[in-house]
Amino acid sequence: MTPVDPPKSPDELHRKYLEERDKRLAGNREKLDLIGDLQKYLDDPYTPAVPRQAITEHSEVIIVGAGLGGLMIGAGLRKAGVKRIRLIDSAGDVGGVWYWNRYPGVRCDTESLVYLPLLEEVGVMPHDRYSTGPFIWEHARSIARKFNLYDDALLQTAVTGMEWLEADSHWRLRTDRGDELTAHFVIMANGSLQKPRLPAIPGVTDFKGHTFHTSRWDTAYTGGTAESDPTNLADKVIGVIGTGATAVQCVPPLGRSAKDVYVFQRTPPTIGVRNHGPVDPAWAASLKPGWQNERRANFTEALYGGAQVDLVNDGWTELFRALVSDPKYATMTPSEAAEARERADIEMMERIRQRITDTVKDPETAEALKPWYAYLCKRPTFHDEYLDAFNLPNVHLVDTQGAGVEKITASGAVVNGKEYKLDCLIFATGFEGLEIAYTEKIGFDVVGRNGLRLSEKWADGFHTLHGIMTAGFPNMFFQSMPNGQNTITINFPDAMQQNASQMAWIIAEVIRRGAKSFEVTREAEQDWERTILELAPDNRAFLESCTPGRGNNDGVVDKRPPANRDYGPGPPAFFRVLAAWREDGSLPGLHLEYPEGREQGRTPAETAAGLSSSLH
Ligand code: NDP
């Protein structure tokens, strides 16, 4: 491919964007079901399976999922005085994505000071501005230790089914370890990036070399660690399929250590400037108590609400200020604002493309690495080594021109009829997300009141109050589900923390009032759905103009049920909705049931005896 003159005018650019989109829409974007031989891509390579006896026990709260979202709820419940909390997770330890993702170079690209939850309470100060995966995983373990969440945890255990027992006002859960567990409250914190996604490339099962998904990194094969380069690859030819946020981080260490690396690209990502560095210990020591909540709220406000002061001041806040939250947009008419945003987008994307021209020495490779779409069509990435890796003589970009890898053979991968022989094929192809139904994603169904199945209830999309509770499923909560009538932030843990606080507050309140169960009313759910639909921004034209990806359901914009949206006015406004709901004090939209023969409220003696005591 010879570099061509870049498009210059907005119209030319727009045409180029649509051309590139159409190439990708024409390709195969199907995924594989990880069953049969393909189940090996789900195996846990990190923790050997430990046999144990099945148990039959009751807990006050069961949290399904021990990632950061589940841990934050556990911490919130402990602070509210709840005693018997059981975390369940199929992984060998707590930490969720930070347990699973151990590829070399893994870091969180959101600033550690706002990303890592409960820093002040746990007494930890990150030393890196963008923490490594192992540092975050260790922090997750520290949260579990600090709040005694390991106590009843069942790890290496997958929930297989769940049903509401009306007579007892309890949930009963079954697991793949034969456990039969009951709980007064259940929280679904199953995560949104937990199931590896493998593309349905013909021949995937034919490959005879070594292969794994990035979230099941085979350190025994590669050598090295998540924080150091691989050590066993000097004579190995590695293929990496995918160029998302994960590949951007693992390609440079692979490039430094393998004999050859072929990076199979379908759509180039945006690679913003990272400016990584240490956290200044003297500055950290000068922070006043309460600093983390303030900084985290400021980050979210800077991204979505236009904060006056930008404390984090990094690539994310610069990007969102330019395209989303600059206060100047509020002073313009909608069409002026749209035009101004488009100009800002073009300017920023030109900078992204110019950086590639300036960094990558081979002009053809540089050209192929250039992204041609509006900035927020795809999840942005930030890195200061990825582009430079393509200057190494052993790192080769295989640009599939949007078509993806054509087929996989016993010995390699084929693109444009050419076979690339590989010793090892690594899938950096992401996770199943929005395209599958909730119960399919979590791997089991939930049977609520009167035999109602969650798969049926949500067959045509989510029906919830605030995205965290659903009618027919008493005493149950859901932690942040993408497009789940809640909110999503670049800093995931911020939304998870707000939801966790809301759930812990409701549980404590239900217990304090002496109720045996709470349930959302259908009316409250319908009201919330109306609010979601009324306030949903009309971004259809934008999504349709975008290159296919997770944001637009791989280009099939209509595939998503209309009410599968987040709260339109954005995260800070959503957090205010939750706070106002709590302040109301009457639990609007919830119906509480009390044990027979007693009225609302607990006796002072019961309250004094602690939150757990009167329930069981
Ligand atoms: P992504 O889903 O973002 O990327 C998958 C990649 O695989 C894309 O480049 C995709 O191409 C490519 N792909 C899929 N099928 C094919 C095919 N047949 N041939 C060639 N390429 C193919 O997955 P990631 O694991 O990179 O990231 C998942 C999420 O994890 C991110 O969105 C982010 O939220 C999170 N993450 C966060 C990090 C952080 O620092 N906070 C770091 C890493 C990940 P195409 O673009 O064309 O679809």
XYZ file of C-alpha atoms and ligand atoms in Angstrom:
664
model
C 0.000 0.000 0.000
C 1.344 3.412 -0.900
C 0.508 6.347 1.315
C -2.107 8.581 -0.261
C -2.709 12.287 0.272
C -4.769 12.661 3.416
C -8.294 14.064 3.129
C -8.305 17.745 4.039
C -11.764 19.268 4.165
C -14.445 18.122 6.634
C -16.455 16.752 3.680
C -13.516 14.734 2.396
C -12.873 13.459 5.885
C -16.489 12.520 6.338
C -16.451 10.570 3.065
C -13.255 8.802 4.124
C -14.781 7.907 7.505
C -17.834 6.374 5.821
C -15.703 4.439 3.335
C -13.660 2.971 6.181
C -16.828 2.180 8.156
C -18.367 0.372 5.178
C -15.299 -1.824 4.709
C -15.708 -2.991 8.282
C -19.475 -3.415 8.095
C -18.927 -5.811 5.209
C -16.662 -8.070 7.294
C -17.500 -11.053 9.471
C -18.131 -9.853 13.043
C -19.583 -13.057 14.465
C -18.273 -14.534 17.713
C -17.738 -18.120 18.760
C -19.562 -19.960 21.519
C -16.865 -21.116 23.899
C -18.102 -24.690 24.176
C -16.490 -28.058 23.489
C -12.772 -27.719 22.632
C -13.058 -23.946 22.878
C -13.782 -24.108 26.602
C -10.026 -24.184 27.124
C -10.038 -20.424 26.453
C -12.035 -19.987 29.681
C -9.839 -22.142 31.925
C -8.117 -20.428 34.837
C -4.355 -20.758 34.228
C -3.468 -19.008 37.494
C -4.930 -21.033 40.376
C -5.060 -24.830 40.477
C -8.538 -26.130 41.286
C -8.846 -27.008 44.967
C -11.477 -29.638 45.814
C -13.781 -28.870 48.731
C -16.948 -30.174 50.346
C -20.259 -28.734 49.241
C -21.807 -26.488 51.847
C -25.358 -25.656 52.890
C -25.418 -22.346 54.744
C -27.302 -19.127 55.161
C -25.863 -15.619 54.788
C -27.405 -12.282 55.214
C -26.031 -11.044 51.901
C -24.525 -12.957 48.987
C -22.546 -10.972 46.459
C -22.096 -12.775 43.161
C -18.808 -11.487 41.791
C -15.726 -10.512 43.789
C -14.341 -7.871 41.443
C -14.023 -4.247 42.457
C -17.803 -3.762 42.102
C -18.584 -6.617 44.510
C -15.834 -5.617 46.933
C -17.110 -2.057 47.132
C -20.576 -3.310 48.033
C -19.065 -5.669 50.607
C -17.108 -2.788 52.126
C -20.217 -0.581 52.163
C -22.254 -3.292 53.886
C -19.575 -3.868 56.491
C -19.538 -0.149 57.220
C -23.331 -0.320 57.610
C -22.874 -3.093 60.168
C -23.899 -6.158 58.139
C -22.141 -9.233 59.484
C -22.739 -12.317 57.356
C -21.612 -11.453 53.842
C -20.558 -14.087 51.349
C -18.723 -13.310 48.135
C -18.860 -15.905 45.361
C -16.604 -15.872 42.321
C -15.432 -18.392 39.745
C -11.904 -16.927 39.906
C -9.273 -18.224 42.305
C -9.165 -14.901 44.168
C -10.936 -11.578 44.413
C -10.150 -8.772 41.940
C -12.310 -9.508 38.875
C -10.694 -8.164 35.714
C -7.519 -7.481 37.688
C -7.336 -11.131 38.670
C -7.809 -12.291 35.101
C -5.759 -9.798 33.102
C -2.081 -10.514 33.698
C -0.622 -9.853 30.279
C 2.736 -8.061 30.191
C 2.286 -4.310 30.288
C -1.176 -4.429 31.892
C -2.044 -1.108 33.510
C -5.136 0.875 34.187
C -5.272 3.806 31.833
C -7.394 5.812 34.270
C -5.369 7.672 36.882
C -4.738 5.420 39.893
C -5.683 8.134 42.396
C -9.233 8.234 41.086
C -9.521 4.639 39.877
C -8.434 2.620 42.905
C -11.346 2.448 45.334
C -11.173 3.218 49.058
C -7.542 4.351 49.050
C -7.911 6.423 52.199
C -9.804 3.760 54.096
C -7.358 1.015 53.177
C -4.388 3.329 53.758
C -2.705 2.925 50.380
C -1.083 5.536 48.154
C -0.232 4.407 44.610
C 3.312 5.174 43.514
C 2.461 5.214 39.794
C 0.122 7.651 38.152
C -1.280 4.736 36.118
C -1.033 1.588 38.208
C -0.008 -1.828 36.961
C -2.501 -4.674 36.950
C -0.744 -6.506 39.821
C -0.798 -3.353 41.963
C -4.544 -2.990 41.440
C -5.125 -6.681 42.071
C -3.186 -6.434 45.335
C -5.275 -3.422 46.279
C -8.451 -5.457 45.645
C -7.057 -8.104 48.015
C -6.299 -5.406 50.579
C -9.920 -4.238 50.430
C -11.067 -7.829 50.976
C -8.712 -8.186 53.962
C -9.540 -4.803 55.456
C -13.292 -5.460 55.396
C -13.017 -9.190 56.243
C -14.567 -10.170 52.948
C -12.469 -13.312 52.579
C -14.169 -14.736 55.673
C -17.052 -16.550 53.979
C -15.925 -16.112 50.377
C -16.439 -19.036 48.027
C -13.830 -18.717 45.288
C -13.446 -21.056 42.297
C -17.199 -21.378 42.555
C -19.737 -20.511 39.894
C -23.381 -19.891 40.659
C -25.519 -22.130 38.458
C -29.012 -21.065 39.489
C -30.947 -18.881 41.847
C -34.561 -18.777 43.019
C -36.669 -16.740 45.406
C -38.224 -18.733 48.263
C -41.401 -16.853 49.053
C -42.170 -18.612 52.325
C -38.793 -17.700 53.806
C -38.218 -14.381 52.002
C -34.833 -15.739 51.001
C -32.893 -16.464 47.877
C -31.585 -19.974 47.287
C -28.463 -20.324 45.173
C -26.873 -23.427 43.721
C -23.281 -23.635 42.558
C -21.074 -25.847 40.429
C -19.527 -27.124 43.686
C -22.849 -28.606 44.793
C -23.433 -25.876 47.389
C -26.941 -24.982 48.420
C -26.839 -21.487 49.870
C -29.513 -19.143 51.074
C -29.378 -15.411 51.588
C -31.704 -12.650 52.609
C -30.260 -10.293 49.999
C -28.404 -11.028 46.762
C -26.265 -8.633 44.795
C -25.319 -9.411 41.243
C -21.893 -7.922 40.677
C -20.962 -10.174 37.782
C -18.950 -7.569 35.896
C -19.117 -6.556 32.280
C -15.765 -7.681 30.889
C -15.526 -11.200 32.206
C -16.216 -13.551 29.307
C -13.523 -13.693 26.612
C -14.838 -13.060 23.124
C -13.353 -15.067 20.287
C -14.106 -14.075 16.720
C -15.651 -16.720 14.491
C -12.664 -16.871 12.151
C -12.868 -20.062 10.076
C -10.376 -22.669 11.280
C -9.919 -21.379 14.846
C -9.844 -24.937 16.193
C -7.348 -26.098 13.528
C -4.390 -24.156 14.938
C -1.781 -26.592 16.272
C 0.540 -24.052 17.890
C 0.124 -22.490 21.299
C -2.876 -20.225 21.795
C -4.676 -18.294 24.512
C -6.775 -15.196 25.173
C -5.107 -12.171 26.782
C -7.276 -12.535 29.915
C -5.898 -16.056 30.434
C -2.234 -15.162 29.857
C 0.011 -18.228 29.763
C 3.045 -17.074 31.722
C 4.378 -20.650 31.828
C 4.741 -20.389 28.048
C 5.852 -16.769 27.673
C 7.936 -16.313 30.830
C 8.144 -12.899 32.491
C 5.361 -11.335 34.509
C 2.654 -8.746 34.116
C 5.269 -6.179 35.183
C 8.257 -7.506 33.235
C 8.860 -8.569 29.654
C 8.375 -12.191 28.550
C 11.584 -14.248 28.847
C 10.846 -17.395 26.818
C 9.976 -15.965 23.437
C 13.351 -15.221 21.805
C 12.815 -18.032 19.292
C 9.053 -17.675 18.954
C 6.887 -16.075 16.308
C 3.827 -14.568 17.953
C 0.574 -13.468 16.353
C -1.699 -11.013 18.163
C -5.244 -10.654 16.835
C -6.827 -7.363 17.823
C -5.618 -3.825 18.448
C -7.835 -2.608 21.297
C -6.747 -1.231 24.690
C -5.312 -4.631 25.694
C -3.198 -5.183 22.573
C -1.909 -1.624 22.806
C -0.440 -2.509 26.195
C 0.912 -6.009 25.470
C 2.401 -5.494 21.990
C 5.406 -3.387 23.171
C 6.686 -5.996 25.695
C 6.068 -8.766 23.167
C 7.966 -6.743 20.575
C 10.923 -6.332 22.922
C 11.153 -10.056 23.624
C 9.794 -12.272 20.835
C 11.601 -13.293 17.665
C 8.804 -11.840 15.562
C 5.411 -10.350 16.356
C 2.620 -10.084 13.782
C -0.127 -7.717 14.871
C -3.340 -8.444 12.971
C -5.302 -5.221 12.809
C -8.932 -4.783 11.800
C -9.476 -1.196 12.976
C -6.654 1.060 14.200
C -7.234 2.454 17.697
C -6.606 6.068 18.702
C -3.346 6.268 20.655
C -3.317 9.399 22.797
C -0.323 10.723 24.739
C 0.010 9.029 28.138
C 2.552 11.078 30.073
C 2.984 8.357 32.624
C 5.050 9.054 35.727
C 5.329 8.583 39.471
C 3.016 10.063 42.086
C 5.088 12.626 43.989
C 5.285 11.300 47.575
C 5.643 14.797 49.071
C 2.522 15.975 47.245
C 0.683 12.792 48.289
C 1.634 13.405 51.909
C 0.160 16.895 51.743
C -3.330 15.674 50.790
C -6.078 16.361 53.295
C -8.556 13.690 54.461
C -11.403 13.311 51.997
C -9.099 14.065 49.078
C -9.975 10.925 47.146
C -13.726 11.415 46.956
C -13.093 14.996 45.954
C -10.614 14.048 43.226
C -12.773 11.210 41.914
C -15.863 13.422 41.737
C -13.806 16.164 40.092
C -12.564 13.727 37.424
C -16.091 12.639 36.545
C -17.295 16.241 36.610
C -14.401 17.286 34.345
C -15.299 14.542 31.855
C -19.044 14.988 31.748
C -20.028 18.167 33.518
C -17.344 20.752 32.794
C -15.597 21.212 36.163
C -14.065 24.646 36.772
C -10.828 23.093 38.023
C -9.377 19.960 36.451
C -7.421 18.175 39.194
C -6.392 15.124 37.142
C -5.654 17.011 33.964
C -4.672 14.163 31.664
C -5.493 12.826 28.207
C -8.992 11.784 29.293
C -10.013 15.141 30.706
C -8.466 17.009 27.772
C -10.373 14.815 25.327
C -13.720 15.057 27.082
C -13.401 18.793 27.673
C -12.777 19.320 23.987
C -15.575 17.082 22.751
C -18.173 16.873 25.503
C -18.064 19.189 28.479
C -16.439 22.504 27.516
C -18.773 25.101 29.100
C -18.680 27.082 25.853
C -21.024 24.490 24.269
C -23.767 25.454 26.719
C -23.734 29.017 25.366
C -24.334 27.908 21.748
C -27.397 26.806 19.820
C -27.558 23.006 19.313
C -26.404 23.267 15.699
C -23.563 25.670 16.583
C -22.478 23.312 19.343
C -22.612 20.318 16.983
C -20.456 22.156 14.453
C -17.990 23.306 17.086
C -17.719 19.777 18.435
C -17.114 18.410 14.961
C -14.311 20.939 14.415
C -12.765 19.979 17.751
C -13.046 16.299 16.851
C -11.302 16.796 13.520
C -8.549 18.784 15.199
C -7.958 16.122 17.828
C -8.041 13.266 15.329
C -5.563 15.145 13.137
C -3.246 15.319 16.146
C -3.669 11.574 16.698
C -2.813 10.914 13.043
C 0.078 13.387 13.041
C 1.617 11.639 16.042
C 1.662 8.421 14.006
C 3.353 10.164 11.064
C 5.916 11.634 13.460
C 6.606 8.377 15.324
C 6.384 5.462 12.887
C 9.284 5.460 10.462
C 7.879 3.236 7.738
C 5.335 5.405 5.858
C 3.152 2.454 4.805
C 2.902 1.155 8.345
C 2.216 4.668 9.610
C -0.584 5.082 7.087
C -2.160 1.773 8.054
C -2.071 2.695 11.757
C -4.151 5.828 11.217
C -7.703 5.747 12.569
C -10.409 7.245 10.369
C -13.479 7.839 12.478
C -14.800 10.353 14.985
C -12.821 10.145 18.227
C -15.527 8.741 20.506
C -16.693 6.070 18.052
C -14.276 3.685 19.724
C -12.836 3.510 23.205
C -9.778 5.783 23.138
C -6.428 4.418 24.260
C -3.337 6.205 25.607
C 0.182 4.850 25.274
C 3.691 6.137 24.717
C 5.333 2.921 23.423
C 2.806 1.203 21.183
C 3.445 3.230 18.036
C 7.199 3.087 18.506
C 7.024 -0.726 18.748
C 6.351 -0.756 14.998
C 9.826 0.708 14.437
C 11.333 -2.518 15.773
C 12.473 -4.752 12.917
C 10.665 -7.774 14.389
C 7.235 -6.139 14.870
C 5.023 -6.334 11.801
C 1.622 -4.768 11.320
C -0.694 -6.933 9.239
C -3.451 -4.558 8.238
C -6.515 -6.545 7.283
C -8.152 -3.425 5.816
C -11.178 -3.872 8.024
C -11.851 -7.441 6.929
C -10.273 -9.170 9.927
C -8.201 -12.330 9.825
C -9.492 -14.442 6.929
C -8.831 -17.865 8.330
C -6.687 -19.766 10.746
C -4.743 -22.827 9.661
C -2.839 -25.514 11.555
C 0.280 -23.341 11.409
C -0.809 -19.711 11.340
C -3.212 -16.999 10.258
C -4.206 -15.984 6.742
C -4.815 -12.427 5.560
C -5.399 -11.536 1.931
C -4.502 -15.060 0.906
C -1.099 -14.897 2.622
C -0.359 -17.264 5.486
C 1.674 -15.971 8.436
C 3.333 -18.917 10.187
C 3.074 -18.623 13.970
C 4.277 -20.497 17.033
C 1.726 -18.812 19.236
C -1.559 -17.070 18.513
C -2.836 -14.631 21.120
C -6.423 -13.408 21.016
C -6.591 -9.782 22.160
C -10.159 -9.761 20.924
C -11.948 -8.446 23.988
C -14.985 -9.605 25.880
C -18.600 -10.453 25.292
C -20.579 -7.433 26.241
C -23.663 -5.702 25.088
C -24.552 -8.047 22.297
C -25.805 -10.874 24.476
C -28.678 -11.070 26.941
C -27.886 -10.513 30.613
C -28.678 -14.064 31.760
C -26.657 -15.497 28.881
C -23.733 -13.368 29.963
C -23.890 -14.385 33.625
C -24.403 -18.026 32.640
C -27.542 -18.822 34.668
C -31.154 -17.759 35.031
C -32.776 -16.225 38.101
C -36.267 -17.306 39.153
C -38.037 -14.550 41.039
C -41.473 -14.156 42.602
C -44.223 -16.425 41.187
C -41.757 -18.280 39.006
C -40.875 -15.231 36.918
C -37.571 -15.766 35.125
C -35.155 -12.895 34.669
C -34.505 -14.065 31.100
C -38.243 -13.585 30.410
C -38.549 -10.344 32.288
C -35.674 -8.815 30.360
C -36.339 -10.596 27.055
C -37.178 -7.238 25.459
C -34.593 -5.235 27.386
C -33.955 -3.958 30.889
C -36.805 -2.904 33.189
C -35.401 -1.436 36.378
C -35.416 1.338 38.911
C -32.090 3.192 38.584
C -30.626 0.132 36.855
C -30.055 -1.592 40.178
C -33.405 -3.212 41.103
C -36.168 -4.899 39.123
C -39.785 -5.722 40.020
C -40.521 -9.392 40.701
C -37.048 -9.923 42.144
C -37.223 -8.822 45.773
C -34.121 -8.215 47.885
C -31.933 -8.236 44.793
C -29.585 -5.647 43.334
C -27.577 -5.348 40.140
C -24.219 -3.613 40.008
C -23.434 -1.394 36.955
C -24.642 -3.092 33.768
C -23.603 -1.292 30.557
C -26.619 0.386 28.961
C -28.516 -0.844 32.010
C -30.550 2.312 32.817
C -27.804 3.404 35.192
C -24.659 5.237 34.141
C -21.273 4.466 32.746
C -18.127 6.424 33.350
C -14.632 6.199 31.941
C -13.695 5.691 35.581
C -15.778 2.540 36.097
C -15.267 2.376 39.867
C -16.897 5.769 40.341
C -20.267 4.496 39.105
C -19.738 1.214 40.937
C -19.016 3.100 44.166
C -22.148 5.221 43.858
C -24.259 2.143 43.179
C -22.586 0.277 46.033
C -23.362 3.103 48.448
C -26.970 3.165 47.284
C -27.382 -0.584 47.753
C -25.702 -0.645 51.155
C -27.891 2.275 52.230
C -31.105 0.525 51.092
C -30.173 -2.778 52.729
C -29.329 -1.045 56.003
C -32.593 0.883 55.808
C -34.702 -2.221 55.095
C -33.081 -3.968 58.056
C -33.464 -0.896 60.262
C -37.164 -0.756 59.440
C -37.557 -4.434 60.336
C -38.871 -5.412 56.902
C -38.371 -8.903 55.563
C -38.244 -7.829 51.939
C -38.295 -4.902 49.557
C -39.347 -4.837 45.948
C -39.579 -2.178 43.286
C -43.112 -1.440 42.154
C -43.955 -1.816 38.460
C -45.044 1.832 38.416
C -41.659 3.023 39.667
C -39.954 0.877 37.089
C -42.165 2.237 34.305
C -41.550 5.808 35.462
C -37.818 5.260 35.374
C -38.017 3.698 31.935
C -39.973 6.734 30.716
C -37.312 9.008 32.200
C -34.561 7.024 30.489
C -36.338 7.245 27.128
C -37.258 10.923 27.476
C -33.750 11.995 28.416
C -31.877 9.721 26.020
C -29.794 11.837 23.672
C -30.573 11.330 20.025
C -27.204 9.945 18.984
C -28.472 7.566 16.362
C -26.964 9.440 13.419
C -23.610 9.572 15.195
C -23.666 5.855 16.018
C -24.606 4.997 12.456
C -21.718 7.069 11.124
C -19.258 5.247 13.379
C -16.969 2.415 12.512
C -18.488 -0.768 13.961
C -17.593 -1.607 17.532
C -19.024 -2.110 20.989
C -20.463 1.421 21.082
C -22.841 0.799 18.168
C -23.447 -2.954 18.471
C -20.971 -3.741 15.726
C -22.767 -1.350 13.415
C -26.273 -2.737 13.991
C -27.599 0.275 15.881
C -31.177 -1.062 16.087
C -30.151 -4.306 17.735
C -30.316 -2.731 21.171
C -33.759 -2.538 22.828
C -34.773 1.160 23.014
C -34.749 1.313 26.820
C -31.316 -0.295 27.110
C -29.746 3.083 27.644
C -27.968 4.844 30.425
C -29.295 7.965 32.115
C -29.004 10.609 29.409
C -27.859 13.648 31.420
C -24.692 11.769 32.377
C -22.931 10.394 35.438
C -22.807 13.457 37.753
C -26.542 14.071 37.174
C -27.287 10.381 37.768
C -25.375 10.450 41.048
C -27.500 13.425 42.092
C -30.651 11.406 41.274
C -29.478 8.638 43.619
C -28.602 11.114 46.370
C -31.965 12.883 46.075
C -33.746 9.519 46.240
C -31.953 8.707 49.492
C -32.610 12.157 50.911
C -36.332 11.741 50.246
C -36.255 9.135 53.011
C -39.536 7.442 52.022
C -37.864 4.881 49.728
C -39.986 6.060 46.787
C -40.950 3.246 44.452
C -40.118 0.459 46.900
C -42.682 -1.754 48.566
C -41.576 -3.212 51.904
C -43.082 -6.337 53.450
C -42.968 -6.900 57.181
C -43.030 -10.131 59.175
C -46.514 -11.235 60.136
C -47.903 -9.655 63.261
C -45.610 -6.704 63.327
C -45.829 -3.242 62.009
C -43.166 -1.151 60.382
C -40.115 -0.463 62.462
C -37.868 -2.259 64.888
C -37.884 -2.086 68.613
C -35.070 -0.049 70.176
C -33.705 -3.290 71.638
C -33.483 -4.850 68.193
C -31.743 -1.806 66.801
C -29.282 -1.829 69.665
C -28.592 -5.504 69.121
C -27.140 -4.762 65.750
C -28.260 -4.869 62.179
C -27.912 -8.598 61.662
C -29.609 -9.996 64.677
C -33.358 -9.773 64.218
C -33.499 -11.193 60.740
C -32.598 -14.806 61.322
P -11.611 -4.680 22.493
O -12.966 -5.270 22.355
O -11.493 -3.272 22.826
O -10.777 -4.935 21.192
C -10.850 -6.147 20.498
C -9.969 -6.044 19.299
O -10.049 -7.257 18.561
C -10.399 -4.931 18.354
O -9.252 -4.311 17.860
C -11.122 -5.701 17.250
O -11.160 -5.043 16.029
C -10.252 -6.927 17.191
N -10.837 -8.051 16.465
C -11.963 -8.725 16.769
N -12.168 -9.679 15.847
C -11.154 -9.604 14.954
C -10.824 -10.314 13.788
N -11.614 -11.286 13.314
N -9.678 -9.989 13.127
C -8.899 -8.985 13.585
N -9.179 -8.265 14.681
C -10.299 -8.581 15.359
O -10.871 -5.614 23.578
P -9.702 -5.238 24.606
O -9.387 -6.478 25.340
O -8.618 -4.537 23.925
O -10.400 -4.236 25.564
C -11.631 -4.591 26.178
C -11.997 -3.552 27.200
O -11.179 -3.768 28.325
C -11.711 -2.108 26.796
O -12.726 -1.505 26.113
C -11.545 -1.466 28.125
O -12.800 -1.087 28.645
C -10.938 -2.560 28.946
N -9.500 -2.314 29.079
C -9.168 -1.300 29.900
C -7.861 -1.000 30.100
C -7.537 0.103 31.002
O -6.428 0.539 31.002
N -8.471 0.628 31.798
C -6.782 -1.731 29.427
C -7.255 -2.800 28.593
C -8.579 -3.059 28.418
P -12.275 -3.934 15.711
O -11.781 -2.705 16.402
O -12.296 -3.831 14.264
O -13.573 -4.417 16.297
